[in-house]
mmCIF file with all atom_site columns, C-alpha atoms in Angstrom:
data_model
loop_
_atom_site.group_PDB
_atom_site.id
_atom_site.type_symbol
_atom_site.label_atom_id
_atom_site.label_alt_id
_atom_site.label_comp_id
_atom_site.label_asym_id
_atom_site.label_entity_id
_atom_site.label_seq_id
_atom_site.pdbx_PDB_ins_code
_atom_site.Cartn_x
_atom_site.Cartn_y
_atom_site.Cartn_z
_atom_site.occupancy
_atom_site.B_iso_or_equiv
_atom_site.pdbx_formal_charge
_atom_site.auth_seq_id
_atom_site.auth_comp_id
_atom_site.auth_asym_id
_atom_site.auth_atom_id
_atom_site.pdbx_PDB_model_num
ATOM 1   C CA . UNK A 1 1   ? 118.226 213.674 158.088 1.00 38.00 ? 74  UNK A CA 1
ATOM 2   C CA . UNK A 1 2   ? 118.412 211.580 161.585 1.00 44.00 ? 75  UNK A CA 1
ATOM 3   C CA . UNK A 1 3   ? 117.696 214.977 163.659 1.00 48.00 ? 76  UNK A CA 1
ATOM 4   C CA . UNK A 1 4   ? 115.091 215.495 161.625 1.00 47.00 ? 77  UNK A CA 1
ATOM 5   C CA . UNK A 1 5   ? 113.457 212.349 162.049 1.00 51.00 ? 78  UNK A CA 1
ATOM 6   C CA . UNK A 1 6   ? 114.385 212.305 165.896 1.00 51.00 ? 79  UNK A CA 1
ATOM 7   C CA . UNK A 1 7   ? 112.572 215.878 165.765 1.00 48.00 ? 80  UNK A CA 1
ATOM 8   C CA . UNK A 1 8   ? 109.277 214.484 164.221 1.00 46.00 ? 81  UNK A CA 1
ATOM 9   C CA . UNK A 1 9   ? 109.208 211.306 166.914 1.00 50.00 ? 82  UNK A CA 1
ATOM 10  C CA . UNK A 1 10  ? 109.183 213.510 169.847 1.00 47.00 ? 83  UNK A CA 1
ATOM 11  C CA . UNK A 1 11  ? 106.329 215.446 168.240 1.00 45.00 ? 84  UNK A CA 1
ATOM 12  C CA . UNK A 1 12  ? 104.598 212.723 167.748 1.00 48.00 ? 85  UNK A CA 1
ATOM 13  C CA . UNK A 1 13  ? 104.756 211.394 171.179 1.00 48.00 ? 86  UNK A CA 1
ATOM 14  C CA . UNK A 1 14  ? 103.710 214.945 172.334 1.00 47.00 ? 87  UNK A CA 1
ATOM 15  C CA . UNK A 1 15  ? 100.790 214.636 170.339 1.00 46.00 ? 88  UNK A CA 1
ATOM 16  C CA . UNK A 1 16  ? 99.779  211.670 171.246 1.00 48.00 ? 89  UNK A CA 1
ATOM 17  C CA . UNK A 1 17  ? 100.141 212.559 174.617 1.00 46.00 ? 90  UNK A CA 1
ATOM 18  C CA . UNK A 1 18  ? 97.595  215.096 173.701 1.00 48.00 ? 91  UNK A CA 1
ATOM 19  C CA . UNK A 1 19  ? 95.193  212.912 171.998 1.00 45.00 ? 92  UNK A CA 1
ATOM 20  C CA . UNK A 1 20  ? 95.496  210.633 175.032 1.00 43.00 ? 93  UNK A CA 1
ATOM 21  C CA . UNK A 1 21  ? 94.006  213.625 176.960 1.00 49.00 ? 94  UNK A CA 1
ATOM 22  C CA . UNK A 1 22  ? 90.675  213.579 175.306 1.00 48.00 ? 95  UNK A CA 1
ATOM 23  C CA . UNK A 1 23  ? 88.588  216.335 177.484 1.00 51.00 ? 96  UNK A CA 1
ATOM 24  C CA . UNK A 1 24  ? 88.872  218.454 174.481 1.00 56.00 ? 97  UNK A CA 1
ATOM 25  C CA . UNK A 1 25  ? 87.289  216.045 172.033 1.00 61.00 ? 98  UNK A CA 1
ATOM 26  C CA . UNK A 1 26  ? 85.700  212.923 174.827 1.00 66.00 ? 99  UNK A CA 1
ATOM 27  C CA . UNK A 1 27  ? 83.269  211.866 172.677 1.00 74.00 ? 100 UNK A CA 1
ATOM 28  C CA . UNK A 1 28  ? 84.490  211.615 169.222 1.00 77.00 ? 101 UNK A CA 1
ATOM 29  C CA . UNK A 1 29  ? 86.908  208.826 167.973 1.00 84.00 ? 102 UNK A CA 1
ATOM 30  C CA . UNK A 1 30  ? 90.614  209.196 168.586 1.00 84.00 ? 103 UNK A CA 1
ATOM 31  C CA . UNK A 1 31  ? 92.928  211.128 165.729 1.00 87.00 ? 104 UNK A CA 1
ATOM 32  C CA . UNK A 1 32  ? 94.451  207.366 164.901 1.00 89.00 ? 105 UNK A CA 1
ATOM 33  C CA . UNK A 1 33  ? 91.121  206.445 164.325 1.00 90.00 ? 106 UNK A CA 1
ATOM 34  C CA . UNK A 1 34  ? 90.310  209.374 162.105 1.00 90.00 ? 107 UNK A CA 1
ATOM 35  C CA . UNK A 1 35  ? 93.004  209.272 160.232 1.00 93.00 ? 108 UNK A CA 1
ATOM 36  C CA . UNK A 1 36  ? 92.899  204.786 159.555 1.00 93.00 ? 109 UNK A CA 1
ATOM 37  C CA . UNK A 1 37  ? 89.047  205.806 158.240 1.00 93.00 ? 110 UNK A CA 1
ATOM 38  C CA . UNK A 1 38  ? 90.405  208.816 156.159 1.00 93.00 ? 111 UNK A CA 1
ATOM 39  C CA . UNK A 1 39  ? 92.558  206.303 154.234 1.00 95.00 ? 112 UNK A CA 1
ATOM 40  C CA . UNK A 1 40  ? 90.175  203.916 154.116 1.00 95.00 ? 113 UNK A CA 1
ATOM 41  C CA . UNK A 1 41  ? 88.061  205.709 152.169 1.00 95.00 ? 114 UNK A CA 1
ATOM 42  C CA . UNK A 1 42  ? 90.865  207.540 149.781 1.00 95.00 ? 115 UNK A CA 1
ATOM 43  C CA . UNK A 1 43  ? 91.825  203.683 149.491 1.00 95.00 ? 116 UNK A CA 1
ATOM 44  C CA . UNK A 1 44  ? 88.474  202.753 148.094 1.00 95.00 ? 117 UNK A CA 1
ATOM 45  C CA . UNK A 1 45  ? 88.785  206.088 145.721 1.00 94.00 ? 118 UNK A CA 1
ATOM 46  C CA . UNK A 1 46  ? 87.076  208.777 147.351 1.00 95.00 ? 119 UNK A CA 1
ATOM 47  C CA . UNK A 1 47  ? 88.211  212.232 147.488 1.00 95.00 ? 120 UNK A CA 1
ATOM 48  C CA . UNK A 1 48  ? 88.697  213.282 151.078 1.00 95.00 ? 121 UNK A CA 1
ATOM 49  C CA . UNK A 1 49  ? 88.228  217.045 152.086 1.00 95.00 ? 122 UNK A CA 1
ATOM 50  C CA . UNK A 1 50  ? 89.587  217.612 155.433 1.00 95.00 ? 123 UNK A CA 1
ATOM 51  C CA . UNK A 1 51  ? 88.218  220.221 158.219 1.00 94.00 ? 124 UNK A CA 1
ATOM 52  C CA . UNK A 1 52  ? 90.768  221.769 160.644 1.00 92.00 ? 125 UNK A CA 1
ATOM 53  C CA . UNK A 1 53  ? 88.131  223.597 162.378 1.00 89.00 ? 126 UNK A CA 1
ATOM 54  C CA . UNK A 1 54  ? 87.687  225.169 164.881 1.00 90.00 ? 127 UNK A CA 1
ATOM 55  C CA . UNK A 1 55  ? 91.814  225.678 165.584 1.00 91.00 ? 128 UNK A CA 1
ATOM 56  C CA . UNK A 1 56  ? 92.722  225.174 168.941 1.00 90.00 ? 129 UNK A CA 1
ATOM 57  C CA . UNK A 1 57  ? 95.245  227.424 170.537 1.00 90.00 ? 130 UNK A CA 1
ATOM 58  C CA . UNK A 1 58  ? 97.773  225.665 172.942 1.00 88.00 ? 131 UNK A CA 1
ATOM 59  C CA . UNK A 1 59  ? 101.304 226.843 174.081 1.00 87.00 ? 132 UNK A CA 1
ATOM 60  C CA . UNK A 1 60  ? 102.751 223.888 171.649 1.00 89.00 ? 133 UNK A CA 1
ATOM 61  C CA . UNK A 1 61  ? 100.109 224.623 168.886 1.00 92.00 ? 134 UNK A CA 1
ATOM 62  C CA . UNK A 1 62  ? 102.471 224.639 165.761 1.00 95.00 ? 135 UNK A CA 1
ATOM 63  C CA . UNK A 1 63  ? 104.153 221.242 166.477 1.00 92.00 ? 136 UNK A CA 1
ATOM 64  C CA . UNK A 1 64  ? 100.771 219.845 167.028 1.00 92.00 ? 137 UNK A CA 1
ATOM 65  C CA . UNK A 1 65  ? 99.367  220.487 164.189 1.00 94.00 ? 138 UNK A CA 1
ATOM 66  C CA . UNK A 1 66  ? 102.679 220.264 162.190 1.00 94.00 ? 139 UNK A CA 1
ATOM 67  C CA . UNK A 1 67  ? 103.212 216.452 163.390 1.00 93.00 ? 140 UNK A CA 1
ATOM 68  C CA . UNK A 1 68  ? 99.050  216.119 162.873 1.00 94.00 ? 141 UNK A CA 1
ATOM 69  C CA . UNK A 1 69  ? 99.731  217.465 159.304 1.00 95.00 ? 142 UNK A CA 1
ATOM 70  C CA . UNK A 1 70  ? 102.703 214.947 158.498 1.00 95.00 ? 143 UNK A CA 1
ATOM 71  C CA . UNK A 1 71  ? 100.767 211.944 160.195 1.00 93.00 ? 144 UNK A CA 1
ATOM 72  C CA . UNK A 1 72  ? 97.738  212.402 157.875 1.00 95.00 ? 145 UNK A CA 1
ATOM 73  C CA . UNK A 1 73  ? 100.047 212.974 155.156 1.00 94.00 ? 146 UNK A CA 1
ATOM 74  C CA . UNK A 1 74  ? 102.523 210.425 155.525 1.00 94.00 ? 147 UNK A CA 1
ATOM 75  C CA . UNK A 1 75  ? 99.469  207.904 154.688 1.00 93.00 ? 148 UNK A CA 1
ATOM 76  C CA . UNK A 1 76  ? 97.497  209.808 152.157 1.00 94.00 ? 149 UNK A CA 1
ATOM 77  C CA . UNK A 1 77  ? 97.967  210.108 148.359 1.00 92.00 ? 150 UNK A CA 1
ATOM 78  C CA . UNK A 1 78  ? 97.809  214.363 148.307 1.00 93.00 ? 151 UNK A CA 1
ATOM 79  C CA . UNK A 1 79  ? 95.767  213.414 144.651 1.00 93.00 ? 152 UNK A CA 1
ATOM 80  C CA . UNK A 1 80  ? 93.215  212.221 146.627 1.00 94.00 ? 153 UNK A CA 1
ATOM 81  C CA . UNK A 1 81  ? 92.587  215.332 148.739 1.00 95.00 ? 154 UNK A CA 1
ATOM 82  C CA . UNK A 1 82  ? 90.004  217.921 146.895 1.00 94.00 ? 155 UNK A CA 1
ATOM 83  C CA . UNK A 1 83  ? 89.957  220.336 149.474 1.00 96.00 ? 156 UNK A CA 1
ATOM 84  C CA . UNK A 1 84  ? 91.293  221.539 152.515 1.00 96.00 ? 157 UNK A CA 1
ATOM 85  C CA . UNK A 1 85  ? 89.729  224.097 154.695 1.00 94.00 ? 158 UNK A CA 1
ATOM 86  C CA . UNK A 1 86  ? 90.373  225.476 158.766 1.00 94.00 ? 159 UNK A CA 1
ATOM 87  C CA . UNK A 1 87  ? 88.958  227.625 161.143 1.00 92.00 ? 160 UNK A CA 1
ATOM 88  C CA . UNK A 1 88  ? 89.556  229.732 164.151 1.00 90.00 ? 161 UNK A CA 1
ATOM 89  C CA . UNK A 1 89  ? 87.781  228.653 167.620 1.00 90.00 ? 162 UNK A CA 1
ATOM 90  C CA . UNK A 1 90  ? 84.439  230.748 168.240 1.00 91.00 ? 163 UNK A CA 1
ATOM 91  C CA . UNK A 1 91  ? 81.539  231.389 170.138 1.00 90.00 ? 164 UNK A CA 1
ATOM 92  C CA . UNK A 1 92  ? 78.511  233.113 170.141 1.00 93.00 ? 165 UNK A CA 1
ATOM 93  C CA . UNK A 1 93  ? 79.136  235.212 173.263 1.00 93.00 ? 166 UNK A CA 1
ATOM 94  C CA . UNK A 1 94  ? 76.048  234.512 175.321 1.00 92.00 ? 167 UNK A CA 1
ATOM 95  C CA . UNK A 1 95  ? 77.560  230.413 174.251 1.00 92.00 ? 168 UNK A CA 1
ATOM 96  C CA . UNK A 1 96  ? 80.979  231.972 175.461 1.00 91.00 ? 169 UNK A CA 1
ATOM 97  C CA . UNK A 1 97  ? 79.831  232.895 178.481 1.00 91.00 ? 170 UNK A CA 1
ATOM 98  C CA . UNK A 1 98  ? 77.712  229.983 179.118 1.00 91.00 ? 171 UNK A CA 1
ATOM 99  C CA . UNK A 1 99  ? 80.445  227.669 178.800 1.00 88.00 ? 172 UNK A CA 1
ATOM 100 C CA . UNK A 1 100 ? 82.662  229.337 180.226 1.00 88.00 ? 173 UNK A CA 1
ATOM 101 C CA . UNK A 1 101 ? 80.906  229.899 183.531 1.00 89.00 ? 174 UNK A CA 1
ATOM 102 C CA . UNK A 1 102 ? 80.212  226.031 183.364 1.00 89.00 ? 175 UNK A CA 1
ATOM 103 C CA . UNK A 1 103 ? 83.874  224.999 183.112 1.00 86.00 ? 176 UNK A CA 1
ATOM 104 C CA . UNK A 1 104 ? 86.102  227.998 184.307 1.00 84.00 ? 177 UNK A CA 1
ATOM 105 C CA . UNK A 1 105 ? 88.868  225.038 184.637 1.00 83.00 ? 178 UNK A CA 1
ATOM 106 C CA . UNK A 1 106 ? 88.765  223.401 181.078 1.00 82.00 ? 179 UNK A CA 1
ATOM 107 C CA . UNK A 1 107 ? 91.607  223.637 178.894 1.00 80.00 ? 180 UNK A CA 1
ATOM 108 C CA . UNK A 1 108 ? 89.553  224.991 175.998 1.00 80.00 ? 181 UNK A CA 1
ATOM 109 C CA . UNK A 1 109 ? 89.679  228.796 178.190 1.00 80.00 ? 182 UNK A CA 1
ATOM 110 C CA . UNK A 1 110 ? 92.795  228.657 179.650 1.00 81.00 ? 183 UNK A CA 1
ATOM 111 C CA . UNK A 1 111 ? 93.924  231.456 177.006 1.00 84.00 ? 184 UNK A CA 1
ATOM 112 C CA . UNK A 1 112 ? 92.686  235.271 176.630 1.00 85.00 ? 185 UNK A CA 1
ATOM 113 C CA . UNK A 1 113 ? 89.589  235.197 174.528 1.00 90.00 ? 186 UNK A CA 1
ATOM 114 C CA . UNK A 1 114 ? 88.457  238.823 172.793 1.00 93.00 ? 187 UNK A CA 1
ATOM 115 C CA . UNK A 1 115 ? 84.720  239.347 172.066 1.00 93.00 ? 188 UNK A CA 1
ATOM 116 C CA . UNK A 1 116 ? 84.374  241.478 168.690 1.00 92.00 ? 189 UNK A CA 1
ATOM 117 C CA . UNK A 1 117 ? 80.642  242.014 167.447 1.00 92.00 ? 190 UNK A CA 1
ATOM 118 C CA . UNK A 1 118 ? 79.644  238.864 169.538 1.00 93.00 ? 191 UNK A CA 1
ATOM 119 C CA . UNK A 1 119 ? 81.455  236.625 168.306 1.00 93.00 ? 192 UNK A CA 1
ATOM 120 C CA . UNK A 1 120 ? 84.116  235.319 170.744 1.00 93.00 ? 193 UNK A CA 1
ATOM 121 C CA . UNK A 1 121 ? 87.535  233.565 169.737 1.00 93.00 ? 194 UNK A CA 1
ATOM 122 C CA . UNK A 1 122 ? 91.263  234.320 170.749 1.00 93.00 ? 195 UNK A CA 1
ATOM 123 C CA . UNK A 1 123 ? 91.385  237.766 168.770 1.00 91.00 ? 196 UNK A CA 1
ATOM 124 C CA . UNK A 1 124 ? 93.176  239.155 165.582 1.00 92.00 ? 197 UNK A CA 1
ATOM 125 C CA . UNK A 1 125 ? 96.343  238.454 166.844 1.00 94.00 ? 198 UNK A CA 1
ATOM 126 C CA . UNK A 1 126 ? 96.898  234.796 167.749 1.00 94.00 ? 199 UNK A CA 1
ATOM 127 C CA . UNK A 1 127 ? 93.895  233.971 164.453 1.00 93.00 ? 200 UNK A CA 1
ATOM 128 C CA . UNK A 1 128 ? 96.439  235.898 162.388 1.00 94.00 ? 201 UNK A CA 1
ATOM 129 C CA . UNK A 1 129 ? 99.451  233.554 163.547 1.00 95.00 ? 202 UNK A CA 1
ATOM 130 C CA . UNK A 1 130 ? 97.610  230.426 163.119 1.00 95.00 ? 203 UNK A CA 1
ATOM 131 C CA . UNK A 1 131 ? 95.694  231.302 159.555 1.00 94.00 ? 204 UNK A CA 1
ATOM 132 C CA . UNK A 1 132 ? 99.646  231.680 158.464 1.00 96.00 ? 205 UNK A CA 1
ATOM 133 C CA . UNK A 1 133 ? 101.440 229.217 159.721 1.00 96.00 ? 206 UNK A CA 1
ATOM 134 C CA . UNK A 1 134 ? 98.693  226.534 159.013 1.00 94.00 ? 207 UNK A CA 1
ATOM 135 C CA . UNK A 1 135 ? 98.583  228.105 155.145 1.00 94.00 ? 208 UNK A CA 1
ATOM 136 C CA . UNK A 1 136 ? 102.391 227.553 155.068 1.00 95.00 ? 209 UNK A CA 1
ATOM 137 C CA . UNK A 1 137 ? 102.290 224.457 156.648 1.00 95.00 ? 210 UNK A CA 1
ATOM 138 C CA . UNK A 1 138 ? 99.235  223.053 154.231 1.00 95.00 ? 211 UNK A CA 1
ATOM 139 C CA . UNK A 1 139 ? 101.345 224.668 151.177 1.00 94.00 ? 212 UNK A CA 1
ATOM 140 C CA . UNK A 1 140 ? 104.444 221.637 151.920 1.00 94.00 ? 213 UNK A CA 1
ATOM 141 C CA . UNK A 1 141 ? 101.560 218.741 151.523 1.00 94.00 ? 214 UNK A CA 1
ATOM 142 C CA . UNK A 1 142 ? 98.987  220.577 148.828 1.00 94.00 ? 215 UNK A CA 1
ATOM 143 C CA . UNK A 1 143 ? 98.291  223.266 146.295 1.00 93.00 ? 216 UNK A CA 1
ATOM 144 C CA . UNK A 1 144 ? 97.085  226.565 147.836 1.00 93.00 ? 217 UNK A CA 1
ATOM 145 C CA . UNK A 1 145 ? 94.305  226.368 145.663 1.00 94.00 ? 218 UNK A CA 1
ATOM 146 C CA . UNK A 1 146 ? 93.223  223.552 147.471 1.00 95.00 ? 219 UNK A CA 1
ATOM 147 C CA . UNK A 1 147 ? 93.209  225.131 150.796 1.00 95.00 ? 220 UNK A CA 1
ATOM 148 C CA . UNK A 1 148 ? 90.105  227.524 152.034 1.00 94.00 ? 221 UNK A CA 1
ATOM 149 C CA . UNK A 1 149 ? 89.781  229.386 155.069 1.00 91.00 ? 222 UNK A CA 1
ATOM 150 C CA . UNK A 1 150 ? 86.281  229.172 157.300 1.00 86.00 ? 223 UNK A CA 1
ATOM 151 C CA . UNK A 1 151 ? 84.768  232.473 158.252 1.00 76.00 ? 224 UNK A CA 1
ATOM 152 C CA . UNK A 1 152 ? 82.046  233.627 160.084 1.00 64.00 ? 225 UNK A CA 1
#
């Protein structure tokens, strides 16, 4: 039980080492943040429907969202959750290129992108490994019916 707990610490100082970094997200409030107003208002009896979209690939994606997943969770009655839903990153390719062209450097490209009927997003492959995981992942904290995948 103590390795387990020393294993969710040091993903959660990797994480927040990532939300630190905010050039993926500058101008939105901080995950803390999210997360103290998403119990706020399950507090006050709402039902909260939470939006994992669009997924963002990153060589330490799993334990990312894994120790996102247990933060949220670890202060949030799973009754008051109606829905859950996630998405892969995408792009309208003229958007693709666009941004791309703008900020070769950014983080957000720094993996292979596929186009498929102009839509572009990391391809089959890595959308595959992320749709699973985060379904087996959601399935620990929530009923699968309670969990919805975005689409295009």
């Amino acid at each position: 039980y103590g390795d387990h707990r020393d294993l969710h610490k040091e993903y959660r100082r990797q994480r927040q080492m990532c939300i630190r970094d905010r050039s993926l997200d500058s101008k939105a409030p901080s995950i803390n943040r999210r997360i103290s107003a998403i119990k706020q208002l399950a507090d006050a009896g709402w039902k909260i429907g939470l939006r994992f979209d669009p997924l963002i690939y990153t060589s330490d994606w799993k334990e990312l969202y894994s120790a996102l997943f247990a933060d949220i969770m670890n202060v949030l009655d799973a009754e008051r959750i109606h829905s859950i839903s996630y998405g892969p990153l995408r792009f309208p390719k003229k958007m693709y290129k666009k941004a791309a062209s703008l900020h070769p450097e950014h983080k957000l490209f720094a993996f292979p992108m596929e186009e498929t009927n102009g839509v572009v997003s990391y391809g089959t492959k890595i959308e595959t490994q992320m749709h699973d995981f985060l379904k087996s992942e959601l399935n620990n904290y929530i009923s699968e019916n309670k969990i919805f995948q975005c689409t295009i």
